[in-house]
Tab-separated table of C-alpha atoms in Angstrom:
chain	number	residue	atom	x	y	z
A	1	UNK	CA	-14.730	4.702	20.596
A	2	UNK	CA	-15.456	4.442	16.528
A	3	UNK	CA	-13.174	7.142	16.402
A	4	UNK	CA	-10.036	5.535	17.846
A	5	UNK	CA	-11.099	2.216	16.118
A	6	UNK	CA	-10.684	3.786	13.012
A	7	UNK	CA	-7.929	5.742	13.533
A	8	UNK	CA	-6.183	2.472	14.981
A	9	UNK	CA	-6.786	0.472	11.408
A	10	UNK	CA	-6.566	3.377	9.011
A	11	UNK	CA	-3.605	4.373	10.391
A	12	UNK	CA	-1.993	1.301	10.463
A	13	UNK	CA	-2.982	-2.591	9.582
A	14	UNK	CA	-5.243	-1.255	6.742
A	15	UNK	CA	-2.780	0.482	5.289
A	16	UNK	CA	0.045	-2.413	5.442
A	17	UNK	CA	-2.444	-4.272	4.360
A	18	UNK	CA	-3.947	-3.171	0.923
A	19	UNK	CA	-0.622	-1.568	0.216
A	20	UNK	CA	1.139	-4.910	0.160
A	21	UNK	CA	-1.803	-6.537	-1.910
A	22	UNK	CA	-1.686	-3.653	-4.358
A	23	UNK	CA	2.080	-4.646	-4.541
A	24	UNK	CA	1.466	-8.514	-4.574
A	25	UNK	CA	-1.062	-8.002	-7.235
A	26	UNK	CA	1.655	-5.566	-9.248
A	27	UNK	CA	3.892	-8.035	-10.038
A	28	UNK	CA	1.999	-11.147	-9.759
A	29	UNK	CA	-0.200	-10.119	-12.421
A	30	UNK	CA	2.841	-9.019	-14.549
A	31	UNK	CA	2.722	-5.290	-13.958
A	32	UNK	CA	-0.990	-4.560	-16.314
A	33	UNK	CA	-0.335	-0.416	-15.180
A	34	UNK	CA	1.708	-0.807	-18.731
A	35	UNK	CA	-1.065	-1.630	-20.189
A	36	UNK	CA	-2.883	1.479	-19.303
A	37	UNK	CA	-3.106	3.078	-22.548
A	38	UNK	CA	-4.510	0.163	-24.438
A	39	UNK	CA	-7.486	0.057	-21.600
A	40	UNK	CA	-8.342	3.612	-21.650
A	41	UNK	CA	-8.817	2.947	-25.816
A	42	UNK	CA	-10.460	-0.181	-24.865
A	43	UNK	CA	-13.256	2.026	-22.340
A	44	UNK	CA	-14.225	4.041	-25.727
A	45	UNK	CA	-15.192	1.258	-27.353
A	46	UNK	CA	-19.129	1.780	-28.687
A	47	UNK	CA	-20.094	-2.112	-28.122
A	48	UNK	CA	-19.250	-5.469	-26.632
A	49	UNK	CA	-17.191	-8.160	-28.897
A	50	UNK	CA	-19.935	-10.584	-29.226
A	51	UNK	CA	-23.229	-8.447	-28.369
A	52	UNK	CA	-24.866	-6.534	-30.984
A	53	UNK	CA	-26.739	-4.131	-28.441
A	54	UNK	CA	-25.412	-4.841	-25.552
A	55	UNK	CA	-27.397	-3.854	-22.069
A	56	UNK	CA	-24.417	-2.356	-20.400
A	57	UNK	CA	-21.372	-1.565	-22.132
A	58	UNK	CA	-17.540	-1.877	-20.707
A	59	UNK	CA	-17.541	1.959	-20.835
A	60	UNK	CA	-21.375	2.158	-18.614
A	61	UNK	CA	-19.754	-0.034	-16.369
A	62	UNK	CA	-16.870	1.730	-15.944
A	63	UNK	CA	-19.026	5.202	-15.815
A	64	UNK	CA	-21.074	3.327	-12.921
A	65	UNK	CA	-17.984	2.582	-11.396
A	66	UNK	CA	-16.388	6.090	-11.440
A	67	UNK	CA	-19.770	7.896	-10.254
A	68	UNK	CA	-19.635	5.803	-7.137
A	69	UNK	CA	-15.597	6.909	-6.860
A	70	UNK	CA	-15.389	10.326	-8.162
A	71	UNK	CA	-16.308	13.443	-5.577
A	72	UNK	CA	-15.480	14.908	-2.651
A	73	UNK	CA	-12.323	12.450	-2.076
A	74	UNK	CA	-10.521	13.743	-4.901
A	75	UNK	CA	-10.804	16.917	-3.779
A	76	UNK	CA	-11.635	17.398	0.065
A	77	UNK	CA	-9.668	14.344	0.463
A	78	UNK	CA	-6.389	15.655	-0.866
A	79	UNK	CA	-6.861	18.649	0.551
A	80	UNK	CA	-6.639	17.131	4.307
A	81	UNK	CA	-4.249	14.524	3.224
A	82	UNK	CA	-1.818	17.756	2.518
A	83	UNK	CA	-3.022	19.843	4.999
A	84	UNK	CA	-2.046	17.142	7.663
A	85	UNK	CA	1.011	15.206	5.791
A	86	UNK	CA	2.964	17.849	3.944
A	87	UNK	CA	2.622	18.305	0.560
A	88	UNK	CA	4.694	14.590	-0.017
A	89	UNK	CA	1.442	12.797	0.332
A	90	UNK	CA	0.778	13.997	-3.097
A	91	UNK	CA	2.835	11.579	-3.923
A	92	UNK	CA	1.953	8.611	-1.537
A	93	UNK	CA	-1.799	9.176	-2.959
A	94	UNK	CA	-0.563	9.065	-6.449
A	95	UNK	CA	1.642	5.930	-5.768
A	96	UNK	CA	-1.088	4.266	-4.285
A	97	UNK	CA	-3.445	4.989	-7.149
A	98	UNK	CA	-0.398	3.351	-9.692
A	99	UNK	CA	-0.223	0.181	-7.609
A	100	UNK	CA	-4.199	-0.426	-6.937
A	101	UNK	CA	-4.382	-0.352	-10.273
A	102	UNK	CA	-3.553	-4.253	-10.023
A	103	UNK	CA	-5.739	-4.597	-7.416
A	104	UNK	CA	-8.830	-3.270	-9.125
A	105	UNK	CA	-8.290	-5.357	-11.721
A	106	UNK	CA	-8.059	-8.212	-10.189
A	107	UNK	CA	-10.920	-7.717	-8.023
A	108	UNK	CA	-13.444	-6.749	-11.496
A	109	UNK	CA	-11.768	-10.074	-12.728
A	110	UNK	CA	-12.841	-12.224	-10.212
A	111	UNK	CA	-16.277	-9.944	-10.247
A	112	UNK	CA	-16.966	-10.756	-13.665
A	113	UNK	CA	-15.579	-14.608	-13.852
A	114	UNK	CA	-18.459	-15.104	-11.109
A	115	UNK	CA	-21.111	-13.156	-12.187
A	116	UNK	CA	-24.462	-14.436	-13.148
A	117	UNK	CA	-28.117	-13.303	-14.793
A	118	UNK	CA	-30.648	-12.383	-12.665
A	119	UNK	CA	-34.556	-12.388	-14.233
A	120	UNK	CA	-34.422	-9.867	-16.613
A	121	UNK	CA	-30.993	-10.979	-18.089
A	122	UNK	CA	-28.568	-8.538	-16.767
A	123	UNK	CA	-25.502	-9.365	-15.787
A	124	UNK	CA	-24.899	-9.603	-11.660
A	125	UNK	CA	-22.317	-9.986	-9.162
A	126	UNK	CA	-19.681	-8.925	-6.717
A	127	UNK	CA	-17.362	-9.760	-4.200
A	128	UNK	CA	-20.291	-11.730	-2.519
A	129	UNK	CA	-20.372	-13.657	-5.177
A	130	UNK	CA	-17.185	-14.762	-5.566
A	131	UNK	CA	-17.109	-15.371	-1.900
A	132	UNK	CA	-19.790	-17.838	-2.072
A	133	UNK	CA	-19.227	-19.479	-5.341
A	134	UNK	CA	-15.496	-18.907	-5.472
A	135	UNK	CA	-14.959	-19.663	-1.532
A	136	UNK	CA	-17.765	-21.735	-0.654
A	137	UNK	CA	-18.221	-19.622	2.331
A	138	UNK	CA	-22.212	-17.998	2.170
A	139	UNK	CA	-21.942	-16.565	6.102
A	140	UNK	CA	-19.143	-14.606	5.155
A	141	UNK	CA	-20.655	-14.231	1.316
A	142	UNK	CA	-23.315	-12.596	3.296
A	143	UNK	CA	-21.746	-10.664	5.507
A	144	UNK	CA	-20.286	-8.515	2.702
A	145	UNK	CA	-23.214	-7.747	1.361
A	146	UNK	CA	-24.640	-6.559	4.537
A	147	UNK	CA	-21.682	-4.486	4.900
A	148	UNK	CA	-22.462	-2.798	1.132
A	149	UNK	CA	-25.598	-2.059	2.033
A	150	UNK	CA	-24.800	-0.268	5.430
A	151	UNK	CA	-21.788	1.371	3.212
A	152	UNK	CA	-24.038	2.478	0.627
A	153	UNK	CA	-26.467	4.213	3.032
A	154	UNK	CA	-23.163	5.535	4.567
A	155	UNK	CA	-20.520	6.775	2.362
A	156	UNK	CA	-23.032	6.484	-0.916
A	157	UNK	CA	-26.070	8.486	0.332
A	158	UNK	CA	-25.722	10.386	3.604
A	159	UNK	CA	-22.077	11.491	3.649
A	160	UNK	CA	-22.478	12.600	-0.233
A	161	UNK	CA	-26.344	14.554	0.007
A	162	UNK	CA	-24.408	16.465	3.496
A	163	UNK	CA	-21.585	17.189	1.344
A	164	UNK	CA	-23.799	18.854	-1.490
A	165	UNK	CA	-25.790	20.865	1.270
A	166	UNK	CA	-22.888	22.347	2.745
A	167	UNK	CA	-21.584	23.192	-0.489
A	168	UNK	CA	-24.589	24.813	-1.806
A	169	UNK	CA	-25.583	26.262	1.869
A	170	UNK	CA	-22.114	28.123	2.140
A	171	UNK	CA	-21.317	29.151	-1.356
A	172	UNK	CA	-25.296	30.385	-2.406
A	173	UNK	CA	-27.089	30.391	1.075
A	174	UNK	CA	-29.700	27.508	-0.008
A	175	UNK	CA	-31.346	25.702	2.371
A	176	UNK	CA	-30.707	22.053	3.460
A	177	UNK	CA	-34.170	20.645	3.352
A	178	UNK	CA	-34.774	21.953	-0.171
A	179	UNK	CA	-31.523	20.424	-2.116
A	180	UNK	CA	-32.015	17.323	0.068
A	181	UNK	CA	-35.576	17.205	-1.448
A	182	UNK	CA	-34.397	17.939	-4.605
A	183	UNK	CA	-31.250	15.471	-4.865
A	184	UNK	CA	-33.809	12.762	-3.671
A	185	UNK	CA	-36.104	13.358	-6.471
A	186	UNK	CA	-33.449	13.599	-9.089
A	187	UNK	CA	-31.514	10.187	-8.216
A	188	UNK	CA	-35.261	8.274	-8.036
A	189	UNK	CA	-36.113	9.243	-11.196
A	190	UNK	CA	-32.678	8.005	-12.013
A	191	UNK	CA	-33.119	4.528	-9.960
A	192	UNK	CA	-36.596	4.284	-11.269
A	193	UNK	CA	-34.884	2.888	-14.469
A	194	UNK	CA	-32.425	0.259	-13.050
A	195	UNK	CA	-28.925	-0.307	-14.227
A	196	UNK	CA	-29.360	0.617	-18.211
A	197	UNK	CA	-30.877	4.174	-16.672
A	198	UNK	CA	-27.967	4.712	-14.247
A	199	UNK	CA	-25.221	3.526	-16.743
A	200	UNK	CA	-27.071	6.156	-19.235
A	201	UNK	CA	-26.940	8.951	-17.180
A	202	UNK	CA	-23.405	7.756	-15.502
A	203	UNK	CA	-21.729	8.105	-19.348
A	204	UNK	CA	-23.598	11.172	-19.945
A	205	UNK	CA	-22.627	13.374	-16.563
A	206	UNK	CA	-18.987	11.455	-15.453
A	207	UNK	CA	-16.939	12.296	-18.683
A	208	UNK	CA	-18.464	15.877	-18.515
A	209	UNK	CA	-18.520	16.664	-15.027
A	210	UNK	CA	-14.172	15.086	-15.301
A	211	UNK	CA	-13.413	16.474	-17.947
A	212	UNK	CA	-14.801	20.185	-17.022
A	213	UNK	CA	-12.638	19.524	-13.724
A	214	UNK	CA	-9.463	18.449	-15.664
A	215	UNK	CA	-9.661	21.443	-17.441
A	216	UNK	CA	-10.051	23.741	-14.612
A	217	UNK	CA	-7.107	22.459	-12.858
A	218	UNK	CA	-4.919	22.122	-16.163
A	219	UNK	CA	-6.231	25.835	-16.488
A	220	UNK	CA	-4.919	27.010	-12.981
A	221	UNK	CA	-1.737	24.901	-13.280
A	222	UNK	CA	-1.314	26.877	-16.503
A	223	UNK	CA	-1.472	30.289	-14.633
A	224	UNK	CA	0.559	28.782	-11.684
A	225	UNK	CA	3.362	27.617	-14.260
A	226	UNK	CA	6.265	29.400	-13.000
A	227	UNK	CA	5.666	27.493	-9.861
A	228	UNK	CA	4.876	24.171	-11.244
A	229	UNK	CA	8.363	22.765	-11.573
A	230	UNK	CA	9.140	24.038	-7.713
A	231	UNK	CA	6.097	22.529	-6.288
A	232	UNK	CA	6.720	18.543	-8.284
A	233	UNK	CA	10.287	19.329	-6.523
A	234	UNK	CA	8.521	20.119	-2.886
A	235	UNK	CA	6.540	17.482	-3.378
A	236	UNK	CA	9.571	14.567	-3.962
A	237	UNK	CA	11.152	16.341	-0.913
A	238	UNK	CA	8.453	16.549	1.720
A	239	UNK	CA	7.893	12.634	0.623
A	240	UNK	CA	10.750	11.551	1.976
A	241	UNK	CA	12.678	14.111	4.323
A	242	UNK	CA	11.133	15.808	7.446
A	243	UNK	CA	10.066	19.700	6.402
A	244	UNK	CA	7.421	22.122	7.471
A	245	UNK	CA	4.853	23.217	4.869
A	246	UNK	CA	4.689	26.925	4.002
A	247	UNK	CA	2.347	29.344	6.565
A	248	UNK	CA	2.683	26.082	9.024
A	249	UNK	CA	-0.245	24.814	7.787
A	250	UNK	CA	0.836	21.375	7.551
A	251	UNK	CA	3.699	19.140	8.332
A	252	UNK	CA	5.791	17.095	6.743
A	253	UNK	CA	8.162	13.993	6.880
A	254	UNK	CA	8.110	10.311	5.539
A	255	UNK	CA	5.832	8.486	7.729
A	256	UNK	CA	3.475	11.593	7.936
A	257	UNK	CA	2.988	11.817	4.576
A	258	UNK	CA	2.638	8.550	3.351
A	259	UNK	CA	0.087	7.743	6.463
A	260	UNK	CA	-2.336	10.858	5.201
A	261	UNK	CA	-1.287	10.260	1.304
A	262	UNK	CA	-2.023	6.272	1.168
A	263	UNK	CA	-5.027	6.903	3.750
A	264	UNK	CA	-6.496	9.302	1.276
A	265	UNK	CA	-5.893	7.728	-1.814
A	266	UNK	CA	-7.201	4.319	-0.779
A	267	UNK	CA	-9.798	6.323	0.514
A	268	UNK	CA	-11.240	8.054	-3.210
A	269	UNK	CA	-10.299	4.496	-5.511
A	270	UNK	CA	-11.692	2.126	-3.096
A	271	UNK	CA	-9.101	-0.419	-5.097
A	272	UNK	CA	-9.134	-3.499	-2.388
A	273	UNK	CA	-12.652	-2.605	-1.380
A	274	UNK	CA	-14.434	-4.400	-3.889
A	275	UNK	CA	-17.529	-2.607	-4.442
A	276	UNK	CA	-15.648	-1.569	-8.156
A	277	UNK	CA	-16.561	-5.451	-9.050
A	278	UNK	CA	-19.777	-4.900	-8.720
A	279	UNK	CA	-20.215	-2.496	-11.367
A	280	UNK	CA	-17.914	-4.119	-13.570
A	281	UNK	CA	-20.130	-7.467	-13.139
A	282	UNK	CA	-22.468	-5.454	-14.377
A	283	UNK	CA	-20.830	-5.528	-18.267
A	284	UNK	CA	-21.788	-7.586	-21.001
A	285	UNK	CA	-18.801	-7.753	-22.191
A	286	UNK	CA	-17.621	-11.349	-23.031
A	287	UNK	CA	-14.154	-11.537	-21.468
A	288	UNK	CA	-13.060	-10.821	-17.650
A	289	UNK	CA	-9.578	-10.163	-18.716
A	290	UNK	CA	-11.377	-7.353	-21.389
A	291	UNK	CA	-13.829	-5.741	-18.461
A	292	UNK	CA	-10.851	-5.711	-15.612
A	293	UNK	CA	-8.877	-3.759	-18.174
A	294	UNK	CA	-11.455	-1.463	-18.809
A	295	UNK	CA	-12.433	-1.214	-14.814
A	296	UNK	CA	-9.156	-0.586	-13.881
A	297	UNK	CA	-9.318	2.639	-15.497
A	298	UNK	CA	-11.465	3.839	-12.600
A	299	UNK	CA	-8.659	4.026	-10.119
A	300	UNK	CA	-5.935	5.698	-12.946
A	301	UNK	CA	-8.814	8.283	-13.854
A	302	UNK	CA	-9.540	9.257	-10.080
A	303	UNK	CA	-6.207	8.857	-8.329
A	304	UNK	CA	-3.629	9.100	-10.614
A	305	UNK	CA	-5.169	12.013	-12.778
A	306	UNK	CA	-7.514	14.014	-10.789
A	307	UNK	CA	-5.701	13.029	-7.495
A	308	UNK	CA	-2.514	14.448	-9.141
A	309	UNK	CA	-3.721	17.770	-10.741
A	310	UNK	CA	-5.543	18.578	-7.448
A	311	UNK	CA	-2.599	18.163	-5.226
A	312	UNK	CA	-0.071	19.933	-7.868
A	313	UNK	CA	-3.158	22.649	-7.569
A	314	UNK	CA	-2.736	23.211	-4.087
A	315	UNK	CA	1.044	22.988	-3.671
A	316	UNK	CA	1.518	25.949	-6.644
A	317	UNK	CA	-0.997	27.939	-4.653
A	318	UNK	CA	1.085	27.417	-1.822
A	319	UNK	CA	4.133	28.289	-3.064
A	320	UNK	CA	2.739	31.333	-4.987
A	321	UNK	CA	0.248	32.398	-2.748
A	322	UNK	CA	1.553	31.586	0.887
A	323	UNK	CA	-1.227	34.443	2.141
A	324	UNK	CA	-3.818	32.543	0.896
A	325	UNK	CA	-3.721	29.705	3.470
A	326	UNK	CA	-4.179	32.095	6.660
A	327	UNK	CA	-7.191	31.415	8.404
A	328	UNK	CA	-8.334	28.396	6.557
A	329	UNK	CA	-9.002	24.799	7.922
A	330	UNK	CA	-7.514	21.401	6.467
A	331	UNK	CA	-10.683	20.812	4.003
A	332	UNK	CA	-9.877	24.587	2.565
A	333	UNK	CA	-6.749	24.575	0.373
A	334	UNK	CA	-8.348	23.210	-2.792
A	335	UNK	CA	-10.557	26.187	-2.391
A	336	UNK	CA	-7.894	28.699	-1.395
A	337	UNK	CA	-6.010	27.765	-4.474
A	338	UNK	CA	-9.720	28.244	-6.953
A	339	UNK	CA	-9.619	31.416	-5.494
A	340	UNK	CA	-6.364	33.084	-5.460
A	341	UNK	CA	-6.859	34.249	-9.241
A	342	UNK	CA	-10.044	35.427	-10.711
A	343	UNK	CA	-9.880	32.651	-13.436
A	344	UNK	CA	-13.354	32.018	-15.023
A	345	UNK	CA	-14.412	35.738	-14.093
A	346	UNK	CA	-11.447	36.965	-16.494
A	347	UNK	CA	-12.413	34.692	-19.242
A	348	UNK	CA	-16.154	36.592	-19.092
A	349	UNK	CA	-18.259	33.610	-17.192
A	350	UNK	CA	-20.574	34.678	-14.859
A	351	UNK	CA	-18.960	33.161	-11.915
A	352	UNK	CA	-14.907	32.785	-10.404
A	353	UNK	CA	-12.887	29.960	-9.551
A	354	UNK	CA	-14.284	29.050	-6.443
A	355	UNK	CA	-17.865	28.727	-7.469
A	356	UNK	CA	-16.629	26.394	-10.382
A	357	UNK	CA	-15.023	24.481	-7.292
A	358	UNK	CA	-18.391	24.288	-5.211
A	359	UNK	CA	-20.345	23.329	-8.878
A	360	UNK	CA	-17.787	20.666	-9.325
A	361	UNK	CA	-18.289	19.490	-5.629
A	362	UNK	CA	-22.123	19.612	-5.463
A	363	UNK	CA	-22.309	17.716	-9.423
A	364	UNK	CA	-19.511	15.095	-7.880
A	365	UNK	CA	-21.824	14.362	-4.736
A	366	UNK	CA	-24.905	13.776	-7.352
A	367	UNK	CA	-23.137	11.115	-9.195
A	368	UNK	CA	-21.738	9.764	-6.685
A	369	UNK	CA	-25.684	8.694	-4.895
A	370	UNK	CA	-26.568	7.692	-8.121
A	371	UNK	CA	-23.757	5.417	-8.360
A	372	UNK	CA	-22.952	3.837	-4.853
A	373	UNK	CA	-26.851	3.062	-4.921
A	374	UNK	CA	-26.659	0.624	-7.572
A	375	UNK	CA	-23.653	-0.720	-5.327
A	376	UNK	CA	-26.448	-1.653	-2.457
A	377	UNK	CA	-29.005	-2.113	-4.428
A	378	UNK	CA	-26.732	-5.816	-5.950
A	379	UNK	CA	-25.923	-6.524	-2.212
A	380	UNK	CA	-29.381	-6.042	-1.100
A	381	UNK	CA	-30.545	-8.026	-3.995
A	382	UNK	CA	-28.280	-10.927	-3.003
A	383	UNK	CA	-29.561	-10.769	0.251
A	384	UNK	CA	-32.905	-10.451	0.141
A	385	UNK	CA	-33.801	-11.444	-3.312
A	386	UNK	CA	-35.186	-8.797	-5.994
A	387	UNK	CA	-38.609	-8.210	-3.947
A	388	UNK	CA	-36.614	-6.248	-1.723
A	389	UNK	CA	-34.628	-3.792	-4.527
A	390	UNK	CA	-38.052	-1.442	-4.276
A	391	UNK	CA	-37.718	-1.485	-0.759
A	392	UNK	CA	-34.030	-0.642	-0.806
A	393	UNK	CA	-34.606	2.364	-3.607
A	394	UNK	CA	-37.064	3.900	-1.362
A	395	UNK	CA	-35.225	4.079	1.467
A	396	UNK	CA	-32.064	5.401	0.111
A	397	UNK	CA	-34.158	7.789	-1.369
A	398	UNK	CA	-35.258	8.540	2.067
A	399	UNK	CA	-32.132	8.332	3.287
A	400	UNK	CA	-30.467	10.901	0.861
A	401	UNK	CA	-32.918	13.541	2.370
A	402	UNK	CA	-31.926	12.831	6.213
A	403	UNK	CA	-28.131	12.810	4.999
A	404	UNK	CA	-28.719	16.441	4.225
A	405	UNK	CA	-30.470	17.953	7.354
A	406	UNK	CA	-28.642	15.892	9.850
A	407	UNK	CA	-25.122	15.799	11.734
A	408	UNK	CA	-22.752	13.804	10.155
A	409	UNK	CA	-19.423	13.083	12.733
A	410	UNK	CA	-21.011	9.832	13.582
A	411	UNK	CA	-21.749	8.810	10.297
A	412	UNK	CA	-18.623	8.947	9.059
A	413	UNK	CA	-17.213	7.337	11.701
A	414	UNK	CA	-19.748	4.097	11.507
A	415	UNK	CA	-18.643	4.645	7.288
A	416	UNK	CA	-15.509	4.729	7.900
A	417	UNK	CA	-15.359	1.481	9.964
A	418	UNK	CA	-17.632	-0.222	7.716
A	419	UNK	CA	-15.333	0.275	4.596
A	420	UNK	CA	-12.428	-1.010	7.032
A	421	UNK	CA	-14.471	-3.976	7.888
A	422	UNK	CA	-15.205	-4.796	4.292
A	423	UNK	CA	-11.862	-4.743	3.172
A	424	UNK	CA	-11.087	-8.435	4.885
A	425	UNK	CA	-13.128	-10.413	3.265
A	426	UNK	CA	-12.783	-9.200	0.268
A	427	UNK	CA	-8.706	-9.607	0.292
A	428	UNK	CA	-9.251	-12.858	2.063
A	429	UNK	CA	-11.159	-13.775	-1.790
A	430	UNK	CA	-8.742	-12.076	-3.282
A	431	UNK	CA	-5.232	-13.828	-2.240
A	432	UNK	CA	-6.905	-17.430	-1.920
A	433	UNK	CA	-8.185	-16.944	-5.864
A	434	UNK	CA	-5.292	-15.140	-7.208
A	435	UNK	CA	-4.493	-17.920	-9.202
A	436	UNK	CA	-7.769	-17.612	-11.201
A	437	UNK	CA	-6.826	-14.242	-12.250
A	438	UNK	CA	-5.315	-13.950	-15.840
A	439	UNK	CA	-4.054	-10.786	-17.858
């Protein structure tokens, strides 16, 4: 039953949905994707305009932000999207990550014009509330926030500490119950130290951990160059005109692609979610306008980089290495493509291209519960006040352990409709307080 509920909204009304806000938002807000540049140099900035030592920086919020975004989406996720929609939903995803852009900021906007202090001085808030404060509507208010919660112990904690056992089980035999133990241990002694101690260790890992992925892909596309220019032209094709992928591993055609390309790159940004507010909120920087530049990074970063170089990844290997894809499943083209040349072993590493794929996976799942559990641990805050944010860190610790021993088909599935269920209110905020947002 969750299973054809979800298929019925992510297939369809979602999809309509947060693709014509990221559209409304595009060129209501004056098209800010131009302004891209200027907010990527505004994310390096060492220190808030009007805070000396500020607790959270624009860039720790942003690095909060992308920890809870970054992982297996960018690259599990595009490799089903083009296993099932042709290699064209390379370029739905990537659209999708250009227009959300708009969103996102408008959402961290609204985040951080309705943001408050909580006892210790930090900086809190979200989309519940600018539901409450901005829409006078606490039952709703607080239905989002119960829906965070459920989402972080979902998508944040369980999904991610299964995804990191299965990496680590399959590629060096390790067992379940010992890097569940172990991820638990490591993100407490993480939570342990609030936001400043998850924004530290958020700008220390997330620039690495992209940047060491970047350069692995920008690596392969280097060897697949000959095929490069081939595969951007398969790519523009399969978008738009019906066409079998190589080996008959996936198919293609307009609505098939952009279903499983927009699905899966709305999926990885969460831009119309909200939950990115909440760690912008968490800033001390002075402006809205200045944090919802800097936020909006998040979605460029994830979708319309690592998105990109993943997908143009696969399609080379496709073209260049059409053996490759026999036998494989739709999560295993990323994969096949790390493998089909010996890359890191040639350059004298201890280790080929595959294993840097299941090291990027398994360090992408670890950021990502560090991340998404600051995301519950606001909404459980607003909820049940800050006597219950000890209560909430233990279980998710908890939690993060029975994510990686147990089966996962119905966790998704409740994840999955949770994340559908949050996106209404959160648009609902959205169009009735576009008005407030400025660029």
């Amino acid at each position: 039953m969750l299973s054809v509920i979800n298929q019925f909204l992510w297939n369809g009304p979602l999809l309509f949905l947060l693709l014509g806000v990221h559209l409304y938002f595009t060129f209501h807000l004056h098209v800010p994707q131009r302004h891209i540049g200027r907010a990527v140099r505004m994310s390096l900035t060492p220190e808030t305009k009007g805070e000396s030592r500020p607790r959270v920086s624009p860039f720790g919020a942003l690095a909060t932000t992308l920890a809870a975004t970054l992982g297996t989406g960018n690259i599990i996720g595009v490799s089903t999207a083009v296993a099932l929609g042709g290699p064209g939903a390379v370029l739905w995803c990537w659209l999708t990550g250009v227009l959300g852009m708009a969103t996102a900021y408008a959402e961290c906007y609204l985040g951080v014009l309705y943001r408050q202090r909580d006892r210790e001085g930090h900086h809190i808030g979200g989309p519940m509330y600018v539901i409450r404060d901005g829409l006078h509507c606490k039952p709703l208010a607080g239905f989002y926030a119960a829906c965070t919660v459920a989402a972080a112990f979902g998508v944040g904690c369980t999904t991610q500490a299964n995804s990191l056992t299965q990496t680590t089980s399959m590629t060096w035999g390790w067992s379940p119950h010992l890097v569940g133990m172990a991820a638990a241990v490591l993100t407490g002694l993480v939570l342990i130290g609030g936001i400043r101690s998850i924004s530290k260790v958020c700008m220390r890992l997330v620039p690495v951990l992209g940047l060491l992925y970047i350069a692995g892909c920008l690596a392969l596309l280097w060897r697949f160059r000959s095929a490069l220019g081939p595969a951007c032209l398969y790519i523009l094709e399969s978008a738009f005109s019906p066409r079998a992928a190589l080996g008959g591993v996936a198919g293609g055609g307009l609505l098939v692609a952009a279903r499983y390309g927009i699905a899966r790159g709305l999926y990885t940004n969460e831009a119309g979610i909200g939950t990115a507010a909440i760690g912008a909120a968490s800033s001390d920087a002075v402006s809205p306008a200045y944090q919802a530049y800097v936020s909006m990074t998040a979605v460029f970063w994830d979708t319309v980089v690592m998105c990109l170089l993943t997908g143009l990844v696969i399609v080379s290997n496709m073209l260049l290495h059409p053996g490759s894809l026999e036998g494989i499943n739709e999560t295993g083209l990323a994969a096949a493509a790390f493998r089909s040349l010996p890359l890191f072993a040639a350059w004298g590493l201890p280790f080929d291209g595959e294993v840097f794929l299941s090291l990027s996976l398994a360090a992408f799942a670890l950021t990502t519960l560090i991340g998404w559990s600051y995301m519950g641990e606001k909404a459980a805050e607003y909820l049940w006040g800050p006597g219950a944010v000890p209560h909430y860190k233990l279980v998710y610790i908890v939690m993060i352990y029975v994510g990686a021993v147990i089966p996962m088909n119905l966790v998704w599935e409740c994840t999955d409709l949770v994340n559908a269920v949050m996106v209404l209110p959160n648009v609902l905020a959205l169009i009735l307080l576009r008005k407030q947002v400025r660029t």
